[in-house]
Amino acid sequence: DPPRQILLSHALANEDLMVDALSQKLGKKVEMLVPKRGEKAEIMEGAVRNARESLARRMAETQAQGKLLKGLAEAFGLEKVPQRIEVYDNSHIQGTNAIGAFIVAGPEGLNRREYRTFNIKDVETEPGDDYAMMREVLRRRFARLMKDDMAVFPDLVLIDGGKGQLSAVTEALTEVGALEKTTLVAIAKGPDRNAGRETFHMNGRAE
């Protein structure tokens, strides 16, 4: 519900319409003010200052993220800087409660609202068969995208695994006709899972 009083830094166009709409929603009169002096003006000055600082931080973060994405495009030989990256992984508990999931990143960083999970449904998938799980998740995900004329395909797909997972995912995307829609990279963990010693696998390229 809207508050009884709203402080603004600038007057709104068609303010009467906004006041009427908010008042109807609240069931009481809503007041909009552009304070010029006193405590309310000080509150508004602080809000504007915080907004400016927040915007400056966001712009700096976006600039840094852009540099990272540009470096990623160069490292993987992408034709353009990726605007949407999807990262896939699977999990299970000793072969049960199998779930696949992906997270999403782009110029603004991680986009948690776009995260998705998949319950593994294929009864033929053996417990703990990571290849089959990855194949099912990517097949379902991209089959859905192929049916949607407004769908936004990821520029880059990162999958947890090595050559086996890359082969499984390549098979899945080929099956639904989506292999040319994105670039696939499988990331095999380094010895003892040491960060920085991963091996990257791509179709048509050496490790």
Coordinates of C-alpha atoms in Angstrom, one line a residue:
D1 CA 0.0 0.0 0.0
P2 CA 1.2 3.5 -0.7
P3 CA 2.1 5.8 2.3
R4 CA -0.1 8.7 3.3
Q5 CA 2.6 11.2 2.4
I6 CA 5.2 11.0 -0.4
L7 CA 8.2 13.4 -0.7
L8 CA 9.5 14.1 -4.2
S9 CA 12.7 15.8 -5.4
H10 CA 10.8 17.2 -8.4
A11 CA 7.2 17.8 -9.3
L12 CA 5.5 15.2 -11.4
A13 CA 3.7 15.7 -14.7
N14 CA 0.0 14.8 -14.2
E15 CA 0.5 14.7 -10.5
D16 CA -3.3 14.9 -9.8
L17 CA -3.8 11.6 -11.7
M18 CA -1.1 9.9 -9.6
V19 CA -2.6 11.3 -6.4
D20 CA -6.0 10.0 -7.3
A21 CA -4.7 6.6 -8.2
L22 CA -2.7 6.2 -5.0
S23 CA -5.6 7.6 -2.9
Q24 CA -8.0 5.1 -4.4
K25 CA -5.6 2.2 -3.7
L26 CA -5.0 3.3 -0.1
G27 CA -8.6 4.2 0.5
K28 CA -7.4 7.5 2.1
K29 CA -6.0 10.8 0.8
V30 CA -2.4 10.5 -0.3
E31 CA -0.3 13.7 -0.3
M32 CA 2.6 14.5 -2.6
L33 CA 5.1 17.2 -1.6
V34 CA 8.2 18.8 -3.1
P35 CA 9.7 20.2 0.1
K36 CA 11.7 23.4 -0.2
R37 CA 12.9 24.0 3.4
G38 CA 13.0 22.5 6.8
E39 CA 13.3 18.8 7.9
K40 CA 11.5 17.3 4.9
A41 CA 13.8 19.2 2.5
E42 CA 16.9 17.8 4.4
I43 CA 15.5 14.3 4.1
M44 CA 15.0 14.8 0.4
E45 CA 18.5 16.2 -0.1
G46 CA 19.9 13.1 1.7
A47 CA 17.8 10.8 -0.5
V48 CA 19.0 12.5 -3.7
R49 CA 22.6 12.4 -2.5
N50 CA 22.3 8.6 -1.7
A51 CA 20.8 8.0 -5.1
R52 CA 23.6 9.8 -6.9
E53 CA 26.2 7.8 -4.9
S54 CA 24.4 4.6 -5.6
L55 CA 24.3 5.3 -9.3
A56 CA 28.0 6.2 -9.4
R57 CA 28.8 2.8 -7.7
R58 CA 26.6 0.9 -10.1
M59 CA 28.2 2.6 -13.1
A60 CA 31.7 1.8 -11.8
E61 CA 30.7 -1.9 -11.2
T62 CA 29.2 -2.1 -14.7
Q63 CA 32.4 -0.7 -16.3
A64 CA 34.5 -3.3 -14.4
Q65 CA 32.1 -6.1 -15.4
G66 CA 32.4 -4.9 -19.0
K67 CA 36.1 -5.4 -18.9
L68 CA 35.7 -8.9 -17.5
L69 CA 33.3 -9.8 -20.2
K70 CA 35.5 -8.4 -22.9
G71 CA 38.4 -10.5 -21.6
L72 CA 36.2 -13.6 -21.5
A73 CA 35.2 -13.0 -25.2
E74 CA 38.9 -12.8 -26.1
A75 CA 39.9 -15.9 -24.1
F76 CA 37.2 -18.0 -25.7
G77 CA 37.4 -16.5 -29.2
L78 CA 33.8 -15.2 -29.1
E79 CA 32.6 -13.0 -32.0
K80 CA 31.1 -10.5 -29.6
V81 CA 31.1 -9.7 -25.9
P82 CA 28.6 -11.9 -24.2
Q83 CA 25.5 -10.2 -22.8
R84 CA 24.0 -13.3 -21.2
I85 CA 25.9 -16.2 -19.7
E86 CA 24.2 -19.3 -18.3
V87 CA 26.2 -21.6 -15.9
Y88 CA 24.9 -25.1 -15.4
D89 CA 25.5 -27.7 -12.7
N90 CA 23.8 -30.7 -11.2
S91 CA 23.5 -32.1 -7.7
H92 CA 22.2 -35.2 -6.0
I93 CA 22.3 -36.9 -2.6
Q94 CA 23.9 -40.4 -3.1
G95 CA 22.0 -40.8 -6.3
T96 CA 18.6 -39.4 -5.1
N97 CA 17.0 -36.0 -5.1
A98 CA 18.6 -35.2 -8.5
I99 CA 18.4 -31.5 -9.4
G100 CA 19.9 -29.5 -12.3
A101 CA 20.2 -25.7 -12.1
F102 CA 21.6 -22.7 -13.9
I103 CA 22.6 -19.2 -12.8
V104 CA 22.7 -16.2 -15.1
A105 CA 25.3 -13.4 -15.4
G106 CA 25.8 -10.4 -17.7
P107 CA 26.9 -6.8 -17.9
E108 CA 25.1 -6.0 -14.6
G109 CA 26.7 -9.0 -12.8
L110 CA 24.7 -11.9 -11.4
N111 CA 20.9 -11.8 -12.1
R112 CA 19.3 -13.9 -9.4
R113 CA 15.8 -13.4 -10.7
E114 CA 16.8 -15.5 -13.8
Y115 CA 18.1 -18.5 -11.8
R116 CA 16.2 -21.8 -12.5
T117 CA 16.2 -25.3 -11.1
F118 CA 15.1 -28.6 -12.8
N119 CA 13.9 -31.8 -11.1
I120 CA 15.4 -34.7 -13.1
K121 CA 12.4 -36.5 -14.6
D122 CA 13.8 -39.1 -17.0
V123 CA 13.2 -42.5 -15.4
E124 CA 16.0 -44.0 -17.5
T125 CA 18.6 -41.8 -15.9
E126 CA 20.8 -43.8 -13.6
P127 CA 21.3 -42.4 -10.1
G128 CA 24.3 -40.1 -10.1
D129 CA 24.7 -40.2 -13.9
D130 CA 26.0 -36.7 -14.4
Y131 CA 26.1 -37.0 -18.2
A132 CA 22.5 -38.0 -18.5
M133 CA 21.4 -35.3 -16.0
M134 CA 23.3 -32.6 -17.9
R135 CA 21.8 -33.8 -21.2
E136 CA 18.3 -33.7 -19.8
V137 CA 18.5 -30.3 -18.3
L138 CA 20.1 -28.7 -21.4
R139 CA 17.6 -30.5 -23.7
R140 CA 14.6 -29.2 -21.7
R141 CA 16.0 -25.7 -21.4
F142 CA 16.8 -25.2 -25.0
A143 CA 13.8 -27.0 -26.4
R144 CA 11.7 -24.5 -24.5
L145 CA 13.7 -21.6 -25.9
M146 CA 13.4 -22.9 -29.5
K147 CA 9.6 -22.8 -29.1
D148 CA 9.5 -19.2 -27.9
D149 CA 9.8 -16.6 -30.7
M150 CA 10.7 -13.9 -28.1
A151 CA 13.3 -16.1 -26.3
V152 CA 16.7 -14.6 -25.5
F153 CA 19.4 -17.3 -26.0
P154 CA 22.6 -17.2 -23.9
D155 CA 25.7 -16.0 -25.8
L156 CA 27.8 -18.4 -23.7
V157 CA 26.9 -21.6 -21.7
L158 CA 29.4 -22.8 -19.1
I159 CA 28.9 -26.3 -17.8
D160 CA 30.6 -28.0 -14.8
G161 CA 32.5 -30.9 -16.2
G162 CA 35.0 -32.1 -18.8
K163 CA 34.8 -33.7 -22.2
G164 CA 32.0 -36.1 -21.2
Q165 CA 29.7 -33.4 -20.1
L166 CA 30.5 -31.3 -23.2
S167 CA 29.7 -34.2 -25.4
A168 CA 26.4 -34.8 -23.6
V169 CA 25.4 -31.2 -23.9
T170 CA 26.4 -31.0 -27.5
E171 CA 24.2 -34.0 -28.2
A172 CA 21.3 -32.4 -26.4
L173 CA 21.5 -29.1 -28.2
T174 CA 21.9 -30.9 -31.6
E175 CA 18.8 -32.9 -30.8
V176 CA 16.6 -29.8 -30.4
G177 CA 18.3 -27.8 -33.2
A178 CA 19.9 -25.2 -30.9
L179 CA 23.6 -26.0 -31.2
E180 CA 24.3 -22.9 -33.4
K181 CA 22.5 -20.7 -30.9
T182 CA 25.2 -20.4 -28.3
T183 CA 28.8 -21.3 -27.5
L184 CA 29.5 -24.2 -25.1
V185 CA 32.4 -24.3 -22.7
A186 CA 32.9 -27.2 -20.2
I187 CA 35.0 -26.4 -17.1
A188 CA 36.9 -29.3 -15.5
K189 CA 38.2 -28.6 -12.0
G190 CA 41.9 -28.5 -11.5
P191 CA 43.9 -31.0 -9.4
D192 CA 42.6 -31.0 -5.8
R193 CA 40.0 -28.5 -7.1
N194 CA 42.6 -25.7 -7.0
A195 CA 41.1 -22.5 -8.4
G196 CA 43.0 -21.2 -11.4
R197 CA 44.1 -24.6 -12.6
E198 CA 40.8 -25.5 -14.4
T199 CA 40.8 -27.0 -17.9
F200 CA 38.4 -25.6 -20.5
H201 CA 36.9 -27.7 -23.2
M202 CA 35.2 -26.4 -26.4
N203 CA 34.1 -28.0 -29.5
G204 CA 36.6 -27.7 -32.3
R205 CA 39.4 -26.3 -30.1
A206 CA 42.2 -27.7 -28.1
E207 CA 42.0 -27.8 -24.3

